[in-house]
Coordinates of C-alpha atoms and ligand atoms in Angstrom, one line a residue:
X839 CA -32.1 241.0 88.8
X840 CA -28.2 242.3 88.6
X841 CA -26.3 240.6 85.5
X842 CA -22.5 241.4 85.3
X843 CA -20.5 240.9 82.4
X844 CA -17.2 240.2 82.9
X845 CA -14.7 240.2 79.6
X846 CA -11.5 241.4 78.9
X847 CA -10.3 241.9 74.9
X848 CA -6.7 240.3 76.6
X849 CA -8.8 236.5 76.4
X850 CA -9.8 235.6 73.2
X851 CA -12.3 232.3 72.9
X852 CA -12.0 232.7 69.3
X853 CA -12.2 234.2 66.1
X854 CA -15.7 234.2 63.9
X855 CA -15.6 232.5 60.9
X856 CA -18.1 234.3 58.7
X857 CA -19.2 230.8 57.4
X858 CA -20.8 230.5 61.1
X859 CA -23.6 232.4 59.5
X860 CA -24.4 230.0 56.3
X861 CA -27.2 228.2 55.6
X862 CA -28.9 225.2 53.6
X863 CA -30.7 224.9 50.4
X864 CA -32.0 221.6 50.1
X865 CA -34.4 220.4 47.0
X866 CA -37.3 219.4 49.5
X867 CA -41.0 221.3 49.7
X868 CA -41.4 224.4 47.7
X869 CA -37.3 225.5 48.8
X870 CA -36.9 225.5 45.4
X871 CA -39.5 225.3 43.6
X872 CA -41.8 228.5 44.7
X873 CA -39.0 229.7 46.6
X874 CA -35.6 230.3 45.0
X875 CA -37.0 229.1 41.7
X876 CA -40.4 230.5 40.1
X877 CA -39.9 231.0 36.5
X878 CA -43.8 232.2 36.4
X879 CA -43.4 234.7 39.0
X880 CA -43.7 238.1 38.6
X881 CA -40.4 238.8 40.2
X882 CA -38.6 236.1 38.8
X883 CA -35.7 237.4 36.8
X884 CA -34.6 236.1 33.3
X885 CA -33.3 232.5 34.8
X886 CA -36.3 232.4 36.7
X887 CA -35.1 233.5 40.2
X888 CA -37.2 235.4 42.3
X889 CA -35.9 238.8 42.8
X890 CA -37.8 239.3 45.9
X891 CA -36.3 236.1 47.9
X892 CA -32.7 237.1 46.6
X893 CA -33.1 240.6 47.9
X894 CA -33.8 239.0 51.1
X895 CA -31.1 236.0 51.3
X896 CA -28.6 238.9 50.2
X897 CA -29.8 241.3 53.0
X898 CA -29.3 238.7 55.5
X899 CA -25.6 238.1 54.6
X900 CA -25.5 234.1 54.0
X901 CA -21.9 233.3 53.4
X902 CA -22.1 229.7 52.4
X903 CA -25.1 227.5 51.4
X904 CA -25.2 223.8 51.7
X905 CA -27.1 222.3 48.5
X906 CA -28.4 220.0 47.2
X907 CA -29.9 218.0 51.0
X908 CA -30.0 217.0 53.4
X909 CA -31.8 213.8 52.6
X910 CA -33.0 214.6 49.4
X911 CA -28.6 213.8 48.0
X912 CA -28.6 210.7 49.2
X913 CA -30.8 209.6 46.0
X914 CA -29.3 212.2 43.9
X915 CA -27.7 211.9 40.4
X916 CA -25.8 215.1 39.7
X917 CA -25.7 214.2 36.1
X918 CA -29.6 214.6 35.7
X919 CA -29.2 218.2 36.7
X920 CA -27.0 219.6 34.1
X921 CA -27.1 220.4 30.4
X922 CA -30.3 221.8 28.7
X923 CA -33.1 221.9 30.6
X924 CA -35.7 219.9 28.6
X925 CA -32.9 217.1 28.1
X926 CA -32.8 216.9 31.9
X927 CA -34.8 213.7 33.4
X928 CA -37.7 214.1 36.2
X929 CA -36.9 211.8 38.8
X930 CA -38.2 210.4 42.0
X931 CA -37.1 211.6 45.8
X932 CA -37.2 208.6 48.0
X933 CA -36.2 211.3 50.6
X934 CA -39.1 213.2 50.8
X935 CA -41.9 211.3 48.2
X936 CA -41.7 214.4 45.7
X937 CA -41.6 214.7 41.9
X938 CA -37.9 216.2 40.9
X939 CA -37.9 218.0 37.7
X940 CA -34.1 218.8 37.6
X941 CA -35.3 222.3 36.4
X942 CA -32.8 223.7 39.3
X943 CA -30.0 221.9 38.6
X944 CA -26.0 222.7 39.2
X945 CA -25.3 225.2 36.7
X946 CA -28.7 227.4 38.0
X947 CA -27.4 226.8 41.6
X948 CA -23.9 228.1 40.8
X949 CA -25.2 231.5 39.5
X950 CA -28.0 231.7 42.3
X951 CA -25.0 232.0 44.5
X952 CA -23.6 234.1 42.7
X953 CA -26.4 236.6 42.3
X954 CA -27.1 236.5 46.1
X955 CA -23.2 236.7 47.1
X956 CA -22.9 233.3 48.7
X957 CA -20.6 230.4 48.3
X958 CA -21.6 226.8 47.8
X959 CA -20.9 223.9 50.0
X960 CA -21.9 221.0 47.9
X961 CA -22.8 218.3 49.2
X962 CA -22.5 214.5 47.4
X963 CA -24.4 211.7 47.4
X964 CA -22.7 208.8 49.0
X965 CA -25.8 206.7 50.1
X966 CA -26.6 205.6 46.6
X967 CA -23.5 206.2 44.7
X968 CA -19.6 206.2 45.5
X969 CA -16.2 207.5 44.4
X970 CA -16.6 207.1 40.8
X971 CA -19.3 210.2 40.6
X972 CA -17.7 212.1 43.5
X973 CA -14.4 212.2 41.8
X974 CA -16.5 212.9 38.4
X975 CA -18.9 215.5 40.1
X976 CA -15.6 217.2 41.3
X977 CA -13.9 217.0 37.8
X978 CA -16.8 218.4 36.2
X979 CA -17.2 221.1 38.2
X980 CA -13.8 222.4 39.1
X981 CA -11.5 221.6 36.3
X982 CA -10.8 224.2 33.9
X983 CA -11.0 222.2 30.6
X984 CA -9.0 219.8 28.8
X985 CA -10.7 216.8 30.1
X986 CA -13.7 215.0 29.4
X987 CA -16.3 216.1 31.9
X988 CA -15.0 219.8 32.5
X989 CA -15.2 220.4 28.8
X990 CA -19.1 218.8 29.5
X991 CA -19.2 221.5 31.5
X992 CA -18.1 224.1 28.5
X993 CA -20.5 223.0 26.4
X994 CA -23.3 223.7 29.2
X995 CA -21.9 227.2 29.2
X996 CA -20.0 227.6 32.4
X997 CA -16.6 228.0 30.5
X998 CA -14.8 229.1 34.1
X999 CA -14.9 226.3 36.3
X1000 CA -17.3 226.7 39.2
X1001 CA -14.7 226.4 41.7
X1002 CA -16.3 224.9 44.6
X1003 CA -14.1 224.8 47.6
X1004 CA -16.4 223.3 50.2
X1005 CA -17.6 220.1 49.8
X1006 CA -19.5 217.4 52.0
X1007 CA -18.9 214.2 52.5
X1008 CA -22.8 212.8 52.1
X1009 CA -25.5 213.8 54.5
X1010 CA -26.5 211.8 57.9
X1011 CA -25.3 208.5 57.1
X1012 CA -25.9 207.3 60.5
X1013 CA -29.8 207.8 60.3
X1014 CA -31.7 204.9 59.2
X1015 CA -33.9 206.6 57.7
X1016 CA -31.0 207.8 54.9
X1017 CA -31.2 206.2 51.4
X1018 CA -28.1 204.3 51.6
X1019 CA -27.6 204.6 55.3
X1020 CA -24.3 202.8 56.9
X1021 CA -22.4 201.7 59.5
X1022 CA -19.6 203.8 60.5
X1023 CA -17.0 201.5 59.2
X1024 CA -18.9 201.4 56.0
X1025 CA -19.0 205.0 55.6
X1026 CA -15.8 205.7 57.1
X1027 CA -14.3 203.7 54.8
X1028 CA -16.1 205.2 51.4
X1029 CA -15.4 208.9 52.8
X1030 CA -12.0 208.6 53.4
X1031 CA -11.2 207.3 49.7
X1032 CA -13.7 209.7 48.4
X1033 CA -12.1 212.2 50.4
X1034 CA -8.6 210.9 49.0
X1035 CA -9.5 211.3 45.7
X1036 CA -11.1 214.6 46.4
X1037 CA -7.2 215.8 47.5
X1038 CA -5.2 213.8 44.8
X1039 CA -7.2 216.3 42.3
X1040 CA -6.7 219.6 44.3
X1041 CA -5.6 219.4 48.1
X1042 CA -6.9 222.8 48.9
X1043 CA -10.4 221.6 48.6
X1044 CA -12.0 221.8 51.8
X1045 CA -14.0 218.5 53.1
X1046 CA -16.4 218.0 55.4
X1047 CA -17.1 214.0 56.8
X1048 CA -20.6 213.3 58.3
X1049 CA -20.9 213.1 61.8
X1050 CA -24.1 212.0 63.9
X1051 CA -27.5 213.5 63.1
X1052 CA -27.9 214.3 66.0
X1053 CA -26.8 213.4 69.8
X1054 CA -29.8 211.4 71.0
X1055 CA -28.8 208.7 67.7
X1056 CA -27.8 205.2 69.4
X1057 CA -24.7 205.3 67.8
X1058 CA -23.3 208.7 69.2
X1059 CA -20.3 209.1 69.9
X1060 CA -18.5 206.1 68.9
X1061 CA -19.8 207.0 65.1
X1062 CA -17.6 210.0 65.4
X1063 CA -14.6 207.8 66.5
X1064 CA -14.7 205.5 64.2
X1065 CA -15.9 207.7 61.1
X1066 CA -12.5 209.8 62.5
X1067 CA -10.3 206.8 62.6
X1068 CA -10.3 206.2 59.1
X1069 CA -10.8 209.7 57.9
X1070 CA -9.0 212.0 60.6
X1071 CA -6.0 213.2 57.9
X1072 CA -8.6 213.5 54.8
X1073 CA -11.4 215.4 56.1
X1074 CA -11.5 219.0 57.7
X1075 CA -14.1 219.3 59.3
X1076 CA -16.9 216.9 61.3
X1077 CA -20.7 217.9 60.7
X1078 CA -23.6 218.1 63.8
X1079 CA -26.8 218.3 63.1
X1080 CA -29.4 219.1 65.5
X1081 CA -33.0 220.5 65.6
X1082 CA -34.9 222.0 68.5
X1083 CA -38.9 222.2 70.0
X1084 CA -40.9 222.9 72.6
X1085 CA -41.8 219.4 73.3
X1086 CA -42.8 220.0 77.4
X1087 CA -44.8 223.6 76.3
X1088 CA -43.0 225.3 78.4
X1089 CA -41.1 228.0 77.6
X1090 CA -38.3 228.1 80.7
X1091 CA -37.3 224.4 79.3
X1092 CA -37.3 225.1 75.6
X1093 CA -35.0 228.5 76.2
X1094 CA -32.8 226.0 78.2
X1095 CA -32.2 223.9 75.1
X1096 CA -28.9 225.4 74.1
X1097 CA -27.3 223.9 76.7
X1098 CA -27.9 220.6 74.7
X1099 CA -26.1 222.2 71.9
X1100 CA -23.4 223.0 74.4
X1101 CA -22.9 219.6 75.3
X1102 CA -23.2 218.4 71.7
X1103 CA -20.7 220.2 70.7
X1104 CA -18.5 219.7 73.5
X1105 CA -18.5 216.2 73.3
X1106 CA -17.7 216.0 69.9
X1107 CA -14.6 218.2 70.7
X1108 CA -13.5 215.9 73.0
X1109 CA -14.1 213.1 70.3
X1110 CA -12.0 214.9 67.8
X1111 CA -9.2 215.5 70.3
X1112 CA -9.5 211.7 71.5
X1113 CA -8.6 210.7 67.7
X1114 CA -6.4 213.6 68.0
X1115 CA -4.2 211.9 70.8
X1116 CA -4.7 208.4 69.6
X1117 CA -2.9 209.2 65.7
X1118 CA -0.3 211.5 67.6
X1119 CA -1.7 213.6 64.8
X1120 CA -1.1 217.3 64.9
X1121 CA -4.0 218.5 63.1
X1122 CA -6.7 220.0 64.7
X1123 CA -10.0 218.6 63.8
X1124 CA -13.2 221.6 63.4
X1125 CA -16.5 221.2 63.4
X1126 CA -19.0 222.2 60.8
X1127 CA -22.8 222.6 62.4
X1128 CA -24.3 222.1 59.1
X1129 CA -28.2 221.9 60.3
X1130 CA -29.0 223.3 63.1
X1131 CA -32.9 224.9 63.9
X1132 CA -36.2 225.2 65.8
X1133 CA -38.5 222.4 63.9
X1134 CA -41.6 221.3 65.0
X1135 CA -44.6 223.1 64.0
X1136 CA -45.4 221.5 60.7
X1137 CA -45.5 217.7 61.7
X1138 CA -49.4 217.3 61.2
X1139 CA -49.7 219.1 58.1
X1140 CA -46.8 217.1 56.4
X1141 CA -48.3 213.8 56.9
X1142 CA -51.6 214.9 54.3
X1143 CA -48.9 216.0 51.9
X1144 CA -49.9 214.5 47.9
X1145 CA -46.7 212.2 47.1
X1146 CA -45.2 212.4 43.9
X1147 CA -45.8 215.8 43.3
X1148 CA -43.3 218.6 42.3
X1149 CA -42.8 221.1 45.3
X1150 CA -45.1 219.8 47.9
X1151 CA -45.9 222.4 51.1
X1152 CA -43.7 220.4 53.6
X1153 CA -41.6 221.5 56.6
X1154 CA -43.3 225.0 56.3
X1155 CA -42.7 226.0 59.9
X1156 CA -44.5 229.3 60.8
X1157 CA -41.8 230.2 63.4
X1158 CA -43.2 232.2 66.3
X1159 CA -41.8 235.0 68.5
X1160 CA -40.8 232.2 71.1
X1161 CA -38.5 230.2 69.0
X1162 CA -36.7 233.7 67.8
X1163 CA -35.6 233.8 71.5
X1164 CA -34.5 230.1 71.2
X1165 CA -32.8 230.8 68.1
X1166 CA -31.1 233.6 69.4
X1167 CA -29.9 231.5 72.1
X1168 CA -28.8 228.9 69.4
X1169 CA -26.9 231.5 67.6
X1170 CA -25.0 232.7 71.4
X1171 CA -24.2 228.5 71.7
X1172 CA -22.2 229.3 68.3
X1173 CA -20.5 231.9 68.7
X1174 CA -19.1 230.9 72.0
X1175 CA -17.8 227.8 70.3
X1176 CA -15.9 229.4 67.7
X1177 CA -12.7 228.8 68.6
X1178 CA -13.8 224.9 67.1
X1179 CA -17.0 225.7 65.2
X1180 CA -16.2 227.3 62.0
X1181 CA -19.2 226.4 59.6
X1182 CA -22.6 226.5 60.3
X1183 CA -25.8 226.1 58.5
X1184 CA -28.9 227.4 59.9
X1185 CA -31.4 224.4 58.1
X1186 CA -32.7 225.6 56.0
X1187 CA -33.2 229.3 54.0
X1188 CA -36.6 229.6 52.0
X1189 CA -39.7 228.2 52.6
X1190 CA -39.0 224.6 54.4
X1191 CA -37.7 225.1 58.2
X1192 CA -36.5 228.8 57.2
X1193 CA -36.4 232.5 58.2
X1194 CA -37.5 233.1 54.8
X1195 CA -40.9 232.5 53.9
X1196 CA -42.8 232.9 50.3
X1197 CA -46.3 231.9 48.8
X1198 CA -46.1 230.4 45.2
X1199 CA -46.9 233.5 43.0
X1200 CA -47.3 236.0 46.1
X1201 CA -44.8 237.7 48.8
X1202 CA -42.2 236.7 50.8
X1203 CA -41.5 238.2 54.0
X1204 CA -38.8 237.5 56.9
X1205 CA -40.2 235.3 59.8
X1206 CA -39.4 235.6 63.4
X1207 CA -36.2 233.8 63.5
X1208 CA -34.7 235.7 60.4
X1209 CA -34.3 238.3 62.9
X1210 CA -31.4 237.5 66.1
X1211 CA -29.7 235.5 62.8
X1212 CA -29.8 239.0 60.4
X1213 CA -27.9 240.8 63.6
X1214 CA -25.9 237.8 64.5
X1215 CA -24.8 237.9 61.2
X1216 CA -24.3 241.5 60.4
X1217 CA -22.6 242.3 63.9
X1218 CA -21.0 238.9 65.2
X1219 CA -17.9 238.6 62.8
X1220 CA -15.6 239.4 65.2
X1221 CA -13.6 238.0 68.3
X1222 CA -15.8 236.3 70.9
X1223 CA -13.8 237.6 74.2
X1224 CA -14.0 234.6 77.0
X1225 CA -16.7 236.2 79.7
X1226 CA -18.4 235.5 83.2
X1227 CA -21.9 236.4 83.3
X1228 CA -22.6 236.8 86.9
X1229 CA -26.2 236.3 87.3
X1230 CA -29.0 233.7 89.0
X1231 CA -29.8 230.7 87.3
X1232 CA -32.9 228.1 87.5
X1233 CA -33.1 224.7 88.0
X1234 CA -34.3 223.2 84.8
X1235 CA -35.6 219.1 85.1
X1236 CA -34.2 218.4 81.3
X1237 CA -31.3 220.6 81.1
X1238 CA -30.1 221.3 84.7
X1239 CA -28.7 224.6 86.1
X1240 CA -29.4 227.6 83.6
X1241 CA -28.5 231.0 83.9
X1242 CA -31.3 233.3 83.8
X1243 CA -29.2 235.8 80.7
X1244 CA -27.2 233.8 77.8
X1245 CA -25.2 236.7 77.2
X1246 CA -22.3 236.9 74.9
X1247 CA -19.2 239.8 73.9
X1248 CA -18.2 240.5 70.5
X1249 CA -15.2 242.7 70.0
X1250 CA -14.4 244.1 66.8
X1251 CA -10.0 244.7 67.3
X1252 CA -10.0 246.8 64.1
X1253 CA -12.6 249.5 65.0
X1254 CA -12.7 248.2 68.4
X1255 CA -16.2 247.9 68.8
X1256 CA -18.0 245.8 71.3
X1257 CA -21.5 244.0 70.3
X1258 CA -23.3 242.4 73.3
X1259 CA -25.7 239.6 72.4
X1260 CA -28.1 239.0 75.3
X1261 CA -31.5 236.7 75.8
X1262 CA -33.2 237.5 78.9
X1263 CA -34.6 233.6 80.1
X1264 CA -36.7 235.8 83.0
X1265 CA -40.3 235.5 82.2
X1266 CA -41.3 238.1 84.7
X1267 CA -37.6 240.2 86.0
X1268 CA -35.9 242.9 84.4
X1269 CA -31.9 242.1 83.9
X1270 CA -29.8 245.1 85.6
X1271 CA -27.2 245.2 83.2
X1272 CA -23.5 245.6 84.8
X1273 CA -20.4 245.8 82.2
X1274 CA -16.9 244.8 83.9
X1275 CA -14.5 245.2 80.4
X1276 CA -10.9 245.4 82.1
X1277 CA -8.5 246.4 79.3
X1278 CA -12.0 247.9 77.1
X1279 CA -11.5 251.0 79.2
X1280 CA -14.1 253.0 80.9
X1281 CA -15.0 255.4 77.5
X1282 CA -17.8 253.1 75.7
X1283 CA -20.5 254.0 75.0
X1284 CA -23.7 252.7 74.1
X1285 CA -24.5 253.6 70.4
X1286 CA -27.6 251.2 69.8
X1287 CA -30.0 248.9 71.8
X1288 CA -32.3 246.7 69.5
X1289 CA -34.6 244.4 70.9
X1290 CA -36.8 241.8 69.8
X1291 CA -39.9 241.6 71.9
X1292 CA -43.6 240.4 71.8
X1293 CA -46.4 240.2 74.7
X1294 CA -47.3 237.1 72.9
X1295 CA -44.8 234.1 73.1
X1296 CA -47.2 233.0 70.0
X1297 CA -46.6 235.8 68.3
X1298 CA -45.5 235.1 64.0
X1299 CA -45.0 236.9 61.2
X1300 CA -47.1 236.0 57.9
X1301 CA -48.2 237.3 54.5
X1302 CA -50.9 239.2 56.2
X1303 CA -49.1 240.6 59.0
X1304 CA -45.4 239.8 57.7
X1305 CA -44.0 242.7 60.8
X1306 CA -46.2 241.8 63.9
X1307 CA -42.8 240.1 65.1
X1308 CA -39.7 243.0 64.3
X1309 CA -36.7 244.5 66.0
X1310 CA -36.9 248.0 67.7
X1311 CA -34.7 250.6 68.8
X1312 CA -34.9 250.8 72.5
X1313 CA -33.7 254.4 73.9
X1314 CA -32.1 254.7 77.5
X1315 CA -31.9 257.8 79.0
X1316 CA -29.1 256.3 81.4
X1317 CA -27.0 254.1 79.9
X1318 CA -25.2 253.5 83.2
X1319 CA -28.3 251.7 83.9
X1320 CA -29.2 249.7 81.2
X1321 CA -32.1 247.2 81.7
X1322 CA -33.0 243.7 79.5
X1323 CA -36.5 243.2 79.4
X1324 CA -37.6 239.6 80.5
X1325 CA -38.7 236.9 77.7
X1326 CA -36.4 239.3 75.1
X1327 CA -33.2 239.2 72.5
X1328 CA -30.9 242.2 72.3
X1329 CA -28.1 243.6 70.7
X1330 CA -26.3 246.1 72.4
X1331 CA -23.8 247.8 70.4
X1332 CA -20.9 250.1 72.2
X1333 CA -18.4 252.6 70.7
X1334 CA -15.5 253.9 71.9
Ligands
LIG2130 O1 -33.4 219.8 57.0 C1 -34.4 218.8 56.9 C2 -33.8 217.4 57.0 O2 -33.3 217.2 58.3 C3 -32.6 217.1 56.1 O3 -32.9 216.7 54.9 C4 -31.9 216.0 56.9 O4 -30.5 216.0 56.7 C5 -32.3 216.2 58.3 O5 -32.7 215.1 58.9

């Protein structure tokens, strides 16, 4: 089947953000505890990190993590996670019926990051509690001394202040199932004076208001208008949250299921610029995707989950070869929105819903999905060039019409590379790739071809078998005839 690319470096959608490659570190499941955290590990290092999971959060280049939740904040005092660690309270999640030791508090967070090269987005709990620990939260962690709370912090042993630039605005206060949960005039309302307060203190502080959690919520869109209306000057950036599965078992309709991000995000644009048009404001509103994911496979097992425990097995998703190709679609829906997406958190990073996967007081090992994100990451920081993919498409009952390759350009201005990102939806034809790069020039070449591929769609990576699922160099012989295998993710890299 013949797939031309059309693109031209002259038209720009956007430039990447590199935070469209973060992620999530929620305290739920053994993320923490027995993944980040495992004091009793052999790999742990002196603050009880393990070694092995930070080697592999640092490899996949993760510039910003979202922590605490997720659910678990909304029920979250940030006051029981600081100061020695035997002082520090064990507490109950509501969120996910768990035992919370504290043992992995702020301070341990902060120089996790650090160690791995990421930058927090910290998220605050405004289900339970309200502006005066927000604007406390805030004091403590950012201000250099002097006061009451960021000399607390002093005497924890974080004499620098933390410095924490991104911060969100609660998590999915639309859901019922939140501790806390709102209307949107209720939450509207307490984010935009959070939020206020937030700026009063230091106006460069980046904030990011809680949109819907995801679109199928009753309340979508108007929560985004009216969460807008009374925030639209504070906040930055909206959040999205959505998670993906192969509810019908079938694998041309799960592929399809970026197009619902598509739309997702597209409506919410045209929310955004509705506010936009309605305050005559002049600020451009962006969007932060801060979960997004295939999550499906763990359901079952949660339910016999012990409550009350501290790190229970939950969300532990065994990702196969099939939702790497959805991801990787995922990933292309991103990208091509970059011009308004600038954040994005793939939900979540170790152990629970994650491309990183660990037994308590074993291995760890990269699961299917850490793959298309590793290359996104590594190779998509660039500008995505506007592009016509000129190739059949099926007719899909959920989703519609779908194009048989999600294909996507990256060009690189300052070396003037050109990365190709291309999932081939086929589950039986070959793509016949066609390049048409007016203003690229005739002289690229094609430097690398990796491809993730697997004859079984089942196909997952574990501590037995942790590279059953991996990428592979593929070599043409005629790279004026470059053919996409079908059911497959590449990355085609060209040089001048
Ligand atoms: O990522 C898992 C959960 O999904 C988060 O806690 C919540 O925000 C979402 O519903």
């Amino acid at each position: 089947m013949k797939c031309t690319i059309h693109a031209s470096k002259q038209f720009v959608r956007g430039t990447v953000d590199p935070r469209l490659f973060g992620s999530f570190v929620e305290q739920l499941g053994r993320a923490v505890y027995g993944g980040v955290y495992e004091p009793d590990h052999g790999a742990a290092d002196e603050e009880g990190f393990r070694s092995d999971v930070m080697d592999l959060v640092r490899e996949l280049d993760v510039p910003v993590v979202r922590f605490p939740g997720g659910n678990y904040v909304s029920n979250f005092n940030w006051e029981d996670s600081i100061g020695p660690k035997e002082n520090r309270p064990t507490r109950l999640d509501l969120a996910w019926k768990a035992l919370d030791p504290n043992q992995f508090g702020l301070q341990e967070f902060m120089h996790w990051s650090k160690k791995v090269g990421t930058e927090p987005m910290m998220v605050i709990n405004l289900g339970t509690r309200g502006l005066a620990e927000a604007k406390d939260l805030v004091e403590y962690c950012n201000h250099p001394g002097g006061s009451y709370l960021s000399d607390l912090r002093k005497s924890h042993g974080s004499e620098k202040p933390y410095d924490i630039k991104l911060w969100g605005l609660g998590n999915e206060m639309d859901g019922p199932w939140q501790v806390g949960h709102k209307s949107a005039e209720e939450y509207g309302r307490l984010a935009c004076e959070v939020g206020k307060a937030i700026k009063l203190f230091d106006p460069s502080l980046e904030l990011v208001a809680c949109g819907s959690s995801n679109s199928s919520m009753p309340t979508f869109p108007e929560w985004e208008e009216t969460v807008l209306d009374h925030t639209y000057e504070v906040v930055d950036y909206l959040s999205l949250h959505m998670y993906f599965r192969n509810e019908e078992k079938d694998i041309a309709t799960f592929l399809a299921c970026s197009a619902s991000m598509d739309a997702f995000i597209d409506t919410v644009v045209h929310v955004c610029d509705y506010v936009k048009a309605k305050k005559r404001s002049k600020k451009t509103m962006y969007l932060c995707f801060d979960e997004w994911n295939v999550w499906f496979h763990s359901h079952e097992k949660d339910k016999q989950q012990t409550p009350w425990i501290v790190g229970p097995s939950l969300l532990e998703d065994v990702y196969t070869f099939e939702d790497a190709l959805v991801v990787g679609c995922l990933l292309n829906s991103l990208l091509r929105h970059c011009d308004r997406v600038k954040i994005a958190c793939i939900a979540q990073l170790v152990n629970t819903i994650a491309p990183i996967m660990t037994e308590t007081g074993g291995k760890a090992w990269r699961q299917t999905i850490y793959w298309p994100f590793y290359y996104a990451s590594k190779y998509g920081r660039g500008e995505v060039l506007e592009s016509r993919v000129d190739v059949a498409s099926y007719e899909n009952k959920q989703y519609g019409t779908i194009p048989y390759a999600d294909a996507l350009v990256v060009h690189h201005p300052e070396t003037g590379e050109i990365d190709l990102f291309v999932v081939n939806r086929h589950e039986h034809e070959m793509l016949s790739l066609e390049l048409d790069l007016p203003g690229l020039g005739n002289s690229y070449m094609l430097v690398e071809h990796i491809v993730l591929e697997h004859e079984n769609l089942y196909a997952v990576n574990d501590a037995m078998n942790p590279e059953e699922v991996m990428p592979k160099q593929v070599l043409h012989a005629d790279t004026e005839n470059l053919q996409i295998a079908p059911l497959t993710w590449n990355l085609l890299r060209f040089h001048r």
